[in-house]
Coordinates of C-alpha atoms in Angstrom, one line a residue:
X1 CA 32.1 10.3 -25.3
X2 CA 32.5 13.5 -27.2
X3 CA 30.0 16.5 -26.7
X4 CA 28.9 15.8 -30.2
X5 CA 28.2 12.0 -29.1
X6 CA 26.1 13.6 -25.8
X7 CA 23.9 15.9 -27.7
X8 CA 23.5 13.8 -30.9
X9 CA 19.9 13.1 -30.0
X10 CA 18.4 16.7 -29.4
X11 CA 22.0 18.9 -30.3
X12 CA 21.2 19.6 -34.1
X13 CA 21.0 23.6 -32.7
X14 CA 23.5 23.1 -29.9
X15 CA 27.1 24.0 -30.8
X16 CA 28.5 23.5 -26.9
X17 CA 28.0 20.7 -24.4
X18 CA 25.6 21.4 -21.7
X19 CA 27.6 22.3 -18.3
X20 CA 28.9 19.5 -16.0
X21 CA 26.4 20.8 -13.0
X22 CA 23.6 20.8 -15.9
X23 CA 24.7 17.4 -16.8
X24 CA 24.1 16.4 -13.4
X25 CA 21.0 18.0 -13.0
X26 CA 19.4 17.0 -15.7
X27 CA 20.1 13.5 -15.7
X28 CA 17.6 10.6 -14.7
X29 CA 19.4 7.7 -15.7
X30 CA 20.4 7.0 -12.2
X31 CA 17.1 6.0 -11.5
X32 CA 15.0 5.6 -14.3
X33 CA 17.1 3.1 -15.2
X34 CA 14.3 0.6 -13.9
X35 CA 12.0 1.2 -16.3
X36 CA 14.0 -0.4 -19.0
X37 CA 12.0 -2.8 -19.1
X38 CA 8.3 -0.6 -20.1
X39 CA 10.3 1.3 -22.2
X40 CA 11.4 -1.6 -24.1
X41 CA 8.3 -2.9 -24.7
X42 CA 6.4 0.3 -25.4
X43 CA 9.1 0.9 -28.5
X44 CA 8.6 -2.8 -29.4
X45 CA 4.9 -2.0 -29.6
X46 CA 5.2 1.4 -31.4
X47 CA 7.8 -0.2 -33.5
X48 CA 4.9 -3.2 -34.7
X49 CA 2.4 0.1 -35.3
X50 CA 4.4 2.1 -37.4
X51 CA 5.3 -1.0 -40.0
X52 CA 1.7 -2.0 -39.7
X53 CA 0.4 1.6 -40.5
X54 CA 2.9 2.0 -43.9
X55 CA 5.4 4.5 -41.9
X56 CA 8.5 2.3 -41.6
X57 CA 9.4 -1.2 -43.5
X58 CA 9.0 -4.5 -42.1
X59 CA 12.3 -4.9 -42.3
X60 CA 13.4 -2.1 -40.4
X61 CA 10.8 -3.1 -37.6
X62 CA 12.3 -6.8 -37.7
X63 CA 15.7 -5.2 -37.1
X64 CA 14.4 -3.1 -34.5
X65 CA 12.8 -6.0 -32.7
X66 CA 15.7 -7.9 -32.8
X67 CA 17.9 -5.5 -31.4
X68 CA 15.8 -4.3 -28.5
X69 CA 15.8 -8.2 -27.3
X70 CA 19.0 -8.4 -27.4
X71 CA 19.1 -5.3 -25.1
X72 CA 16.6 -6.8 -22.6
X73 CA 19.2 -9.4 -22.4
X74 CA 22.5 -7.5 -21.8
X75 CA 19.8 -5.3 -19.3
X76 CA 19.0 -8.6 -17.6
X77 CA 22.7 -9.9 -17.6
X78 CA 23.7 -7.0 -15.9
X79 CA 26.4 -6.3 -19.0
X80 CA 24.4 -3.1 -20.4
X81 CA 26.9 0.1 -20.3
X82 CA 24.2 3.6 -19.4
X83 CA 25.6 6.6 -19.4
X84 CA 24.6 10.0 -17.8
X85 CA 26.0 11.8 -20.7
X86 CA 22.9 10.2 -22.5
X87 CA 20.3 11.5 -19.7
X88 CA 17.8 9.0 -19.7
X89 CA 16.9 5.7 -20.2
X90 CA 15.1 6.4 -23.4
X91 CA 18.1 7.3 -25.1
X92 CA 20.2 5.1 -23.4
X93 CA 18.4 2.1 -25.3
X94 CA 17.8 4.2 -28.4
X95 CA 21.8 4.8 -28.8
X96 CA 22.9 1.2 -28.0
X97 CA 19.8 0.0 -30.5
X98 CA 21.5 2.5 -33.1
X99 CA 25.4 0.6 -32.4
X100 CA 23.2 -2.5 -33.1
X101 CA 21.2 -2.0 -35.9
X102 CA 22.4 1.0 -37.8
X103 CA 20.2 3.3 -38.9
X104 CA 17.2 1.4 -38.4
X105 CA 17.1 2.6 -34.7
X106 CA 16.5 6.0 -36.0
X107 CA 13.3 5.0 -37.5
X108 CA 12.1 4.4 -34.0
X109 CA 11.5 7.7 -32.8
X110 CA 9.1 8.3 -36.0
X111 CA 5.8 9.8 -34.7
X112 CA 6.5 10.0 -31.2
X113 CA 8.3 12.2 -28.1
X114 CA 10.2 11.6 -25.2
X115 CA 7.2 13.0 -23.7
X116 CA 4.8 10.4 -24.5
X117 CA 6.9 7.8 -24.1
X118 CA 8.1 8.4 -20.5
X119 CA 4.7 8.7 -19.8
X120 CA 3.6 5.5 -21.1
X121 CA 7.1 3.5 -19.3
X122 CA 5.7 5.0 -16.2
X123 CA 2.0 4.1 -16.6
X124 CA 3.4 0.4 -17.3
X125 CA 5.7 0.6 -14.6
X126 CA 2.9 2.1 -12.1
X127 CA 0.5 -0.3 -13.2
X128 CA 2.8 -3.3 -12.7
X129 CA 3.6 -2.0 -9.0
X130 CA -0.3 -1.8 -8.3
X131 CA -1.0 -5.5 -9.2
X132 CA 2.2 -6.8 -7.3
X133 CA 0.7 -4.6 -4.5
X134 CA -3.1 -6.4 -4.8
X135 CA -0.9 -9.5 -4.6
X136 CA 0.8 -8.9 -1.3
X137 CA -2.1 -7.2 0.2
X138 CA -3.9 -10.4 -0.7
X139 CA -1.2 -12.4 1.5
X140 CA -0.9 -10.3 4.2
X141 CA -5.2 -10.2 4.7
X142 CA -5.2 -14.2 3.9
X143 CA -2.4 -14.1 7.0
X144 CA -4.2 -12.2 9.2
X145 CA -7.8 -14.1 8.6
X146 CA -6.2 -17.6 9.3
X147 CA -4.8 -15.9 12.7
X148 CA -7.9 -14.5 13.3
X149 CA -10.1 -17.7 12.7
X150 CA -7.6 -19.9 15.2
X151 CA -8.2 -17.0 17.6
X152 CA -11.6 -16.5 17.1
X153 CA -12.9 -17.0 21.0
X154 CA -9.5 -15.4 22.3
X155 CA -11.0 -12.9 24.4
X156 CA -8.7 -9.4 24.5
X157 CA -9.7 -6.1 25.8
X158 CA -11.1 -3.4 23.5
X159 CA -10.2 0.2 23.8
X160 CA -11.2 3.7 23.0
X161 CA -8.9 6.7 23.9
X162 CA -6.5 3.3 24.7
X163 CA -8.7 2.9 27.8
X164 CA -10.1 -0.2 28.4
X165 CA -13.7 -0.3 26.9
X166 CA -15.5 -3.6 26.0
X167 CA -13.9 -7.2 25.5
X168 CA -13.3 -8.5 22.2
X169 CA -11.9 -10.9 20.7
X170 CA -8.0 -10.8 19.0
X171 CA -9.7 -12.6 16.0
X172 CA -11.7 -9.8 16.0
X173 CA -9.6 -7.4 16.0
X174 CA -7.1 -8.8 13.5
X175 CA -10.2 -8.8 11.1
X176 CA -10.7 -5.5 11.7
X177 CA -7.2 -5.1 9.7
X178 CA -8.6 -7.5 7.0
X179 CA -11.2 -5.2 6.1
X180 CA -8.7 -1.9 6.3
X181 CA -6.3 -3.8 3.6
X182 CA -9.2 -4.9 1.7
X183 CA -10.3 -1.0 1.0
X184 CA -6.8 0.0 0.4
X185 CA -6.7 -2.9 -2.3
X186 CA -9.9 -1.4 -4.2
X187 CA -8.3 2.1 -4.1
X188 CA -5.3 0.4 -6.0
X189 CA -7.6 -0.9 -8.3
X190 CA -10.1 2.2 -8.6
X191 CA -7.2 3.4 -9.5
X192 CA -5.7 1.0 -11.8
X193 CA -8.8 1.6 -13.7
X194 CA -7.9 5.6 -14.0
X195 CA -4.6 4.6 -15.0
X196 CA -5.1 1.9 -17.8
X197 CA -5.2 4.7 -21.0
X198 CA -2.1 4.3 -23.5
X199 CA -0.3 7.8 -23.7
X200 CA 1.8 6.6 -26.5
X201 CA 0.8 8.3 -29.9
X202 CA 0.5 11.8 -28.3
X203 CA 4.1 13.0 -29.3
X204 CA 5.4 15.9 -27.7
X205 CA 1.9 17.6 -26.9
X206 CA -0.2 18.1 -29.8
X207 CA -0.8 14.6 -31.7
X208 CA 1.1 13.7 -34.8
X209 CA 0.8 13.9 -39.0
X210 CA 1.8 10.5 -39.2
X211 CA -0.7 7.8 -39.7
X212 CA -0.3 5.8 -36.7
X213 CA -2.9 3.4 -35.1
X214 CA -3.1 4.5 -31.4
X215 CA -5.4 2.0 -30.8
X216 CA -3.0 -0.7 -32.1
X217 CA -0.4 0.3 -29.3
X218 CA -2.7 0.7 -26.5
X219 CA -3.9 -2.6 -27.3
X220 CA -0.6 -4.5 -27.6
X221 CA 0.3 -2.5 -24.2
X222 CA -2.7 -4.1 -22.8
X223 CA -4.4 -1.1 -21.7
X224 CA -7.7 -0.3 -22.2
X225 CA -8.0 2.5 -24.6
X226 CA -5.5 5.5 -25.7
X227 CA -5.9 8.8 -24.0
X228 CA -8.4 10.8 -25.5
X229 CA -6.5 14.2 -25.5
X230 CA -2.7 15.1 -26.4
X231 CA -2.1 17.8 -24.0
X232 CA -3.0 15.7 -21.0
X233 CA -1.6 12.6 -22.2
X234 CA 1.9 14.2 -21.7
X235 CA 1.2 16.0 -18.8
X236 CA -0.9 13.7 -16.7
X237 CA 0.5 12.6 -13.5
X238 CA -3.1 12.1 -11.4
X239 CA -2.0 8.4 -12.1
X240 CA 1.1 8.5 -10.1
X241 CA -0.5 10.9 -7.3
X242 CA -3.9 8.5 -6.7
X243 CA -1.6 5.6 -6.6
X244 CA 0.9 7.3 -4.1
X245 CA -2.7 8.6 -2.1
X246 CA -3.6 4.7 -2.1
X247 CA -0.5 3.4 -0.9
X248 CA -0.1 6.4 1.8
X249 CA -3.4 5.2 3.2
X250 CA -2.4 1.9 3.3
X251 CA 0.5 3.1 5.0
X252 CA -1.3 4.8 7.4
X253 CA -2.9 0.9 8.3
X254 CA 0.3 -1.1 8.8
X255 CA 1.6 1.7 10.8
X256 CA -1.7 2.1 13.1
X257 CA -0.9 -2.2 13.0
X258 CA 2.3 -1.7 13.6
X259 CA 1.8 0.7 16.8
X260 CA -0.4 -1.9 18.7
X261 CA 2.1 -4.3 17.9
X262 CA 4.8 -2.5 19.5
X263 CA 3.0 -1.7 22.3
X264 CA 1.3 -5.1 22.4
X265 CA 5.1 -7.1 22.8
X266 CA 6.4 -4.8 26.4
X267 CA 6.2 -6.2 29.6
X268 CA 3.1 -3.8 30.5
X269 CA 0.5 -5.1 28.0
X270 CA 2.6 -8.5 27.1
X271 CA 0.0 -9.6 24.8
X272 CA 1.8 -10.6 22.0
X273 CA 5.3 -12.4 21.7
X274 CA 7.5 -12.3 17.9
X275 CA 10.7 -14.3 17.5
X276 CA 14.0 -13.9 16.9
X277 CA 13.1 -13.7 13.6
X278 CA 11.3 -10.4 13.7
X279 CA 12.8 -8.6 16.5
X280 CA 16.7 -7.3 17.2
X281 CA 19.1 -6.9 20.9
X282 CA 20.6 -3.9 22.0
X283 CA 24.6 -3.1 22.4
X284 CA 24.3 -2.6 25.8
X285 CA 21.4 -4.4 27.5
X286 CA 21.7 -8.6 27.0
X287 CA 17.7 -8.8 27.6
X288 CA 16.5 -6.6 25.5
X289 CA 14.4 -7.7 22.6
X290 CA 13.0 -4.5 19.9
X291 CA 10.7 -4.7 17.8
X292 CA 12.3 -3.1 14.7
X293 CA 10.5 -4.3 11.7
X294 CA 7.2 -2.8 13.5
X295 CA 9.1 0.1 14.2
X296 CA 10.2 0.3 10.8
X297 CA 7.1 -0.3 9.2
X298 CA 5.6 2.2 11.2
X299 CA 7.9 5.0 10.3
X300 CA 7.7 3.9 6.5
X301 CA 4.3 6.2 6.4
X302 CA 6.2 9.1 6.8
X303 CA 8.4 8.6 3.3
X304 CA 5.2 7.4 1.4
X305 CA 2.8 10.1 2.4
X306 CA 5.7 13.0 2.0
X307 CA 6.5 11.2 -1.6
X308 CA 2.3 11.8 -2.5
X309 CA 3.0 15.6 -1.0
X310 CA 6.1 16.4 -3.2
X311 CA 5.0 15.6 -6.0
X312 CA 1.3 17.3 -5.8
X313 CA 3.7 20.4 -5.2
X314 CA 5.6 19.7 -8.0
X315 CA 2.5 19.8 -10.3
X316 CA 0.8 22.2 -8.4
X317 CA 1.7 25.1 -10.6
X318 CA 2.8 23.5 -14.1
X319 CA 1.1 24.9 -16.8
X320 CA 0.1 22.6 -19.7
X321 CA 1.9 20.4 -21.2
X322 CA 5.3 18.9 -20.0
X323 CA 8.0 20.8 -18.2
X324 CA 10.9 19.2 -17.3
X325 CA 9.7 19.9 -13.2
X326 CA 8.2 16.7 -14.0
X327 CA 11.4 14.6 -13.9
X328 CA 11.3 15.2 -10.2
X329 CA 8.0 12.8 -10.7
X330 CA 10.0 9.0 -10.2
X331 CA 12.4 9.2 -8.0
X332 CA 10.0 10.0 -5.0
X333 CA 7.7 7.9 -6.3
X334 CA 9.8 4.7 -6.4
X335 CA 11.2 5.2 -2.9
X336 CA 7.5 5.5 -1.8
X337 CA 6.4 2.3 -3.7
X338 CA 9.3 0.2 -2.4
X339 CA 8.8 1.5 1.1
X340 CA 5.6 0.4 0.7
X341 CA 6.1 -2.9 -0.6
X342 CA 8.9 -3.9 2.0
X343 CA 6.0 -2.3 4.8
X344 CA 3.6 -4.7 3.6
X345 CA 6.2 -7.6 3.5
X346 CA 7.0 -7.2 6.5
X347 CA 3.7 -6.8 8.1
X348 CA 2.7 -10.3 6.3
X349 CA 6.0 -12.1 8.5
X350 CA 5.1 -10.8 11.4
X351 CA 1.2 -11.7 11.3
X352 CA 2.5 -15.7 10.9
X353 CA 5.3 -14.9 13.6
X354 CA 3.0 -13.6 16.2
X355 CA 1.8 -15.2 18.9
X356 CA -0.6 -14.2 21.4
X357 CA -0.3 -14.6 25.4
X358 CA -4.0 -15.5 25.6
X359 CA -3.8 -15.6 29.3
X360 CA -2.2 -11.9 29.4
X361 CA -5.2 -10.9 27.4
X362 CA -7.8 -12.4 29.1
X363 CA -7.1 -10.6 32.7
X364 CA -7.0 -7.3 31.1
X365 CA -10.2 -7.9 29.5
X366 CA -11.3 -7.4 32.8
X367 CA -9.6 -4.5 33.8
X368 CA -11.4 -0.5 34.0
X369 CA -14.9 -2.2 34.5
X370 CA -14.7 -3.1 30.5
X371 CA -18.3 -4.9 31.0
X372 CA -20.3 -1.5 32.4
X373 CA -21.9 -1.6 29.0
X374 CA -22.9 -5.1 29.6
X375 CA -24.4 -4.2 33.3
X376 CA -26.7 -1.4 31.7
X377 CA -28.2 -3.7 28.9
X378 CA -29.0 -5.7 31.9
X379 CA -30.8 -2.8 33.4
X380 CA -32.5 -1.7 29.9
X381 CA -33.4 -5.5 29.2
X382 CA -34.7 -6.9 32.2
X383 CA -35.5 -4.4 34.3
X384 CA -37.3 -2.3 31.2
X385 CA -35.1 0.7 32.7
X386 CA -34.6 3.6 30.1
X387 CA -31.2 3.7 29.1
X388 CA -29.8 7.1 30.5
X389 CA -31.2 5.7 33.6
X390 CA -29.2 2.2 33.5
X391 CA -26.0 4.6 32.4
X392 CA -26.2 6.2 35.5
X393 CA -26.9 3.6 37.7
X394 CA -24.5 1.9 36.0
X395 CA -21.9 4.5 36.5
X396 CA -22.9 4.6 40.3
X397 CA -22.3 0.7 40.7
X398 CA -18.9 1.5 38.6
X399 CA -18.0 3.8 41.4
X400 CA -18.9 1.7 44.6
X401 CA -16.8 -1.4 42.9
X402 CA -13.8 1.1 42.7
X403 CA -14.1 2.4 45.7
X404 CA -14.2 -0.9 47.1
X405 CA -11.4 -2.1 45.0
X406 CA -13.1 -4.8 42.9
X407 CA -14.1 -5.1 39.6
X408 CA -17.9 -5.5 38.9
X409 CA -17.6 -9.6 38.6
X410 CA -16.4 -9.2 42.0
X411 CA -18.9 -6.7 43.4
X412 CA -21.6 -8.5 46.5
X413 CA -25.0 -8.1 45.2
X414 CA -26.4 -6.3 48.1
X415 CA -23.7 -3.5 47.0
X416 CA -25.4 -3.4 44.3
X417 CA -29.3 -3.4 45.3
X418 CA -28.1 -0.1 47.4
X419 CA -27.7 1.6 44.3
X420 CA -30.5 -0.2 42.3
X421 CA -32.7 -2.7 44.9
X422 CA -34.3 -3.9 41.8
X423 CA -31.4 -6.2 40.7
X424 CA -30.9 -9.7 41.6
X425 CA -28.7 -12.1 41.0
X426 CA -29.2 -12.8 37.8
X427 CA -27.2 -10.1 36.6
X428 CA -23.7 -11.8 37.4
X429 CA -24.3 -13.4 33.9
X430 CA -23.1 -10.4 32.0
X431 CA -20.6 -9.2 34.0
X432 CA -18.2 -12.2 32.8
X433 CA -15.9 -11.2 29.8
X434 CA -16.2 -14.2 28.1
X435 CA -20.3 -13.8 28.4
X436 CA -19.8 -10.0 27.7
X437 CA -18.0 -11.0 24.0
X438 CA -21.0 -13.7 23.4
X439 CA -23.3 -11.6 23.6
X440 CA -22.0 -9.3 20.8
X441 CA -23.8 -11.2 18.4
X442 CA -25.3 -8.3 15.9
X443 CA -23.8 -8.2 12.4
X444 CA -19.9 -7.2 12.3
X445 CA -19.8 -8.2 16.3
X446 CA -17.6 -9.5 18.6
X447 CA -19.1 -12.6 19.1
X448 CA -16.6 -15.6 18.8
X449 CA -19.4 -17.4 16.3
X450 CA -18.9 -14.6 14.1
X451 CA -15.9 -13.8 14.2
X452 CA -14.8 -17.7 13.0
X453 CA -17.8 -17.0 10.5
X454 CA -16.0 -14.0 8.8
X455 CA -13.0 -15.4 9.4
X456 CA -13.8 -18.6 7.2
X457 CA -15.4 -16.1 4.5
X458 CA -12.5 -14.6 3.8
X459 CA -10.2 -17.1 3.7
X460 CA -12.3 -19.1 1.5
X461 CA -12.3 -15.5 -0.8
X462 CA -8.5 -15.3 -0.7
X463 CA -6.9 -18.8 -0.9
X464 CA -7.7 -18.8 -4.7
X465 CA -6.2 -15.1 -4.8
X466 CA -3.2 -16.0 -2.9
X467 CA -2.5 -19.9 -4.4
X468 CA -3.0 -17.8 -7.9
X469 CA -0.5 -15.1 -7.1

């Protein structure tokens, strides 16, 4: 390609080529490559709006239309030739539409920027990534509520500080995760919502002359309205950033996940086991078995969260309306959004891999006197103690079972009347794990009859979402 060829789109002023280093800083091709297939149908759609509005002939839109099929096509085939020399993707279409139409394909451009447009492909392309994400987080909740509803009674303990604290169940405690992934989908879609205005029409940064139909575009782009101002409609990247907020947060949920799974598969806790299919050997030792995709998808947060960061530094300090600092705006974000999606992938096999060591989880229930709590409801309930009172006689019972070596289930009675001579035997019926999570029967409680409620709720809510997607 000769430097008249590389600058034939912007060069009318230009009489040298722009330096090879500038040539390699400057060009997005590389990766923005991906969006051929938004920026394709945004010029289709601007294409159908300027013959509608008088600006350019039918015919010239019918040759147009024709030729930017046929370049989906080679794009799909793998057979379509891009080239650095012509920077982006937008040209990169615009000069092979021009080799196969004429001079049609410089019609196209009528009445519109490479400022609006990337920032209509990458509306499109965000907004695509946010409903393929509603669809996996869909998956991965419907995953863990069918777990959760076959492990509904499956007692486990619960922790605070990782300390033993009360018994729960694991059905409970995978729900727990359903509700997480079910806030992180309505940030996608809060955001969605913010996102779904048509920047196409806005030009470089102050509107046009022409006579185009904005709302024609937007519509055919199936957003909801165009943007209502030109000078954020090209420099607007909230859209990106909330989306890369929401998916860092949901990050943030598969790692926490992802952490009691890796703890939950040693030989210490050895509540959970994962096959072969989800875990990797070592070089050296024959019986190890790792956990890597947990591991992995508990690192991923790390990319995600700094992609969000990067780019709110990039825009920090950009003064209205597009500065080429934007460029930086993709890249980050599309490692961020397919670290994500492989995260939640990942997460989703695992969940139907898992299987818990019920047995294992049951006898730690009972470990670090996790039903104390249970011993001063007693107190409060039958014996109409105050509460401070049946914490500290509870705590003083706590202390003669530890000293003794026992756990309270365990503890004699009369051990227990020399503390507090009020209680009698009836108090052994709380001190039981399985009687500790039956009691837990207040909405959003641990209570196995809930829990399989809750469970059922949301599966019945999903299995339309999921058998649709």
């Amino acid at each position: 390609m000769t430097e008249k060829d590389a600058n034939q789109m912007w060069g009318g002023r230009f009489q040298m080529s722009p330096a090879e280093i500038m040539e390699v800083i400057n060009a997005s091709i590389d990766f923005d490559k991906r969006m051929a297939r938004e920026d394709i149908a945004g010029s289709r759609a601007h294409a159908e709006m300027l013959a509608a509005s008088g600006i350019i002939t039918q015919d010239d839109r019918a040759a147009i239309d024709k030729g930017l099929v046929q370049i989906q096509s080679e794009i799909e085939a793998g057979t379509f030739q891009y080239s650095r020399a012509l920077e982006d993707v937008h040209m990169n279409i615009e000069a092979r539409l021009k080799e196969i139409v004429g001079e049609a394909a410089g019609r196209l451009h009528t009445a519109r920027s490479r400022n609006d447009q990337v920032a209509t492909d990458f509306r499109l392309y965000v907004r695509a990534q946010i409903d393929e994400f509603d669809a996996a987080l869909a998956k991965l909740q419907f995953a863990l509520a069918k777990k959760a509803l076959v492990n509904a009674a499956t007692v486990m303990p619960g922790f605070t500080h990782l300390q033993p604290a009360q018994p729960v169940t694991f059905g409970h405690h995978l729900l727990a995760y359903v509700e997480m992934f079910g806030r992180d989908r309505g940030r996608f879609q809060d955001a969605r919502k913010r996102l779904n205005e048509c920047p196409l029409g806005a030009a470089a940064l102050a509107g046009t002359s022409f006579p185009i139909d904005r709302e024609k575009t937007a519509k055919a782009l199936g957003f909801d309205r165009p943007t209502a101002n030109s000078l954020d409609s090209v420099s607007d990247r909230d859209f990106v950033i909330e989306t890369l907020a929401a998916a860092s947060l949901c990050a943030v949920h598969i790692s926490r996940f992802s952490e009691e799974i890796v703890l939950w598969v040693t030989p210490q806790f050895g509540f959970l086991k994962l096959s072969d299919r989800f875990t990797t050997g070592s070089s050296i030792m024959p019986q190890k078995r790792n956990p890597d995709a947990a591991e992995l998808c508990r690192a991923k947060v790390g990319r995600i969260a700094g992609a969000m960061q990067s780019l709110m530094m990039v825009i920090k300090g950009l003064p209205l309306a597009y500065s080429k600092d934007m460029q930086e705006d993709k890249e980050v974000a599309f490692d961020a959004l397919d670290s994500l999606r492989v995260a939640v992938s990942a997460l989703s096999g695992m969940v139907d891999d898992m299987e818990p060591v019920a047995e294992n989880m049951q006898k730690a229930a009972g470990y670090g006197f996790s039903t104390a709590t249970d011993l001063a409801d007693w107190l409060v309930r039958e014996l109409k103690m105050p509460f401070r009172q049946a914490h500290h006689v509870t705590g003083s019972i706590v202390a003669a079972a530890e000293k003794r070596g026992v756990d309270l289930g365990e503890l004699p009675l009369k051990a227990m009347q020399e503390v507090e001579p009020s209680i009698n035997d009836s108090v052994f019926s709380v001190l039981s794990v399985e009687n500790s999570v039956a009691s837990r029967t207040s909405y959003g409680g641990t209570a196995p009859h809930n829990v399989e409620k809750m469970a059922k709720r949301w599966i019945a809510q999903l299995d339309s979402e999921v058998a649709g997607g």
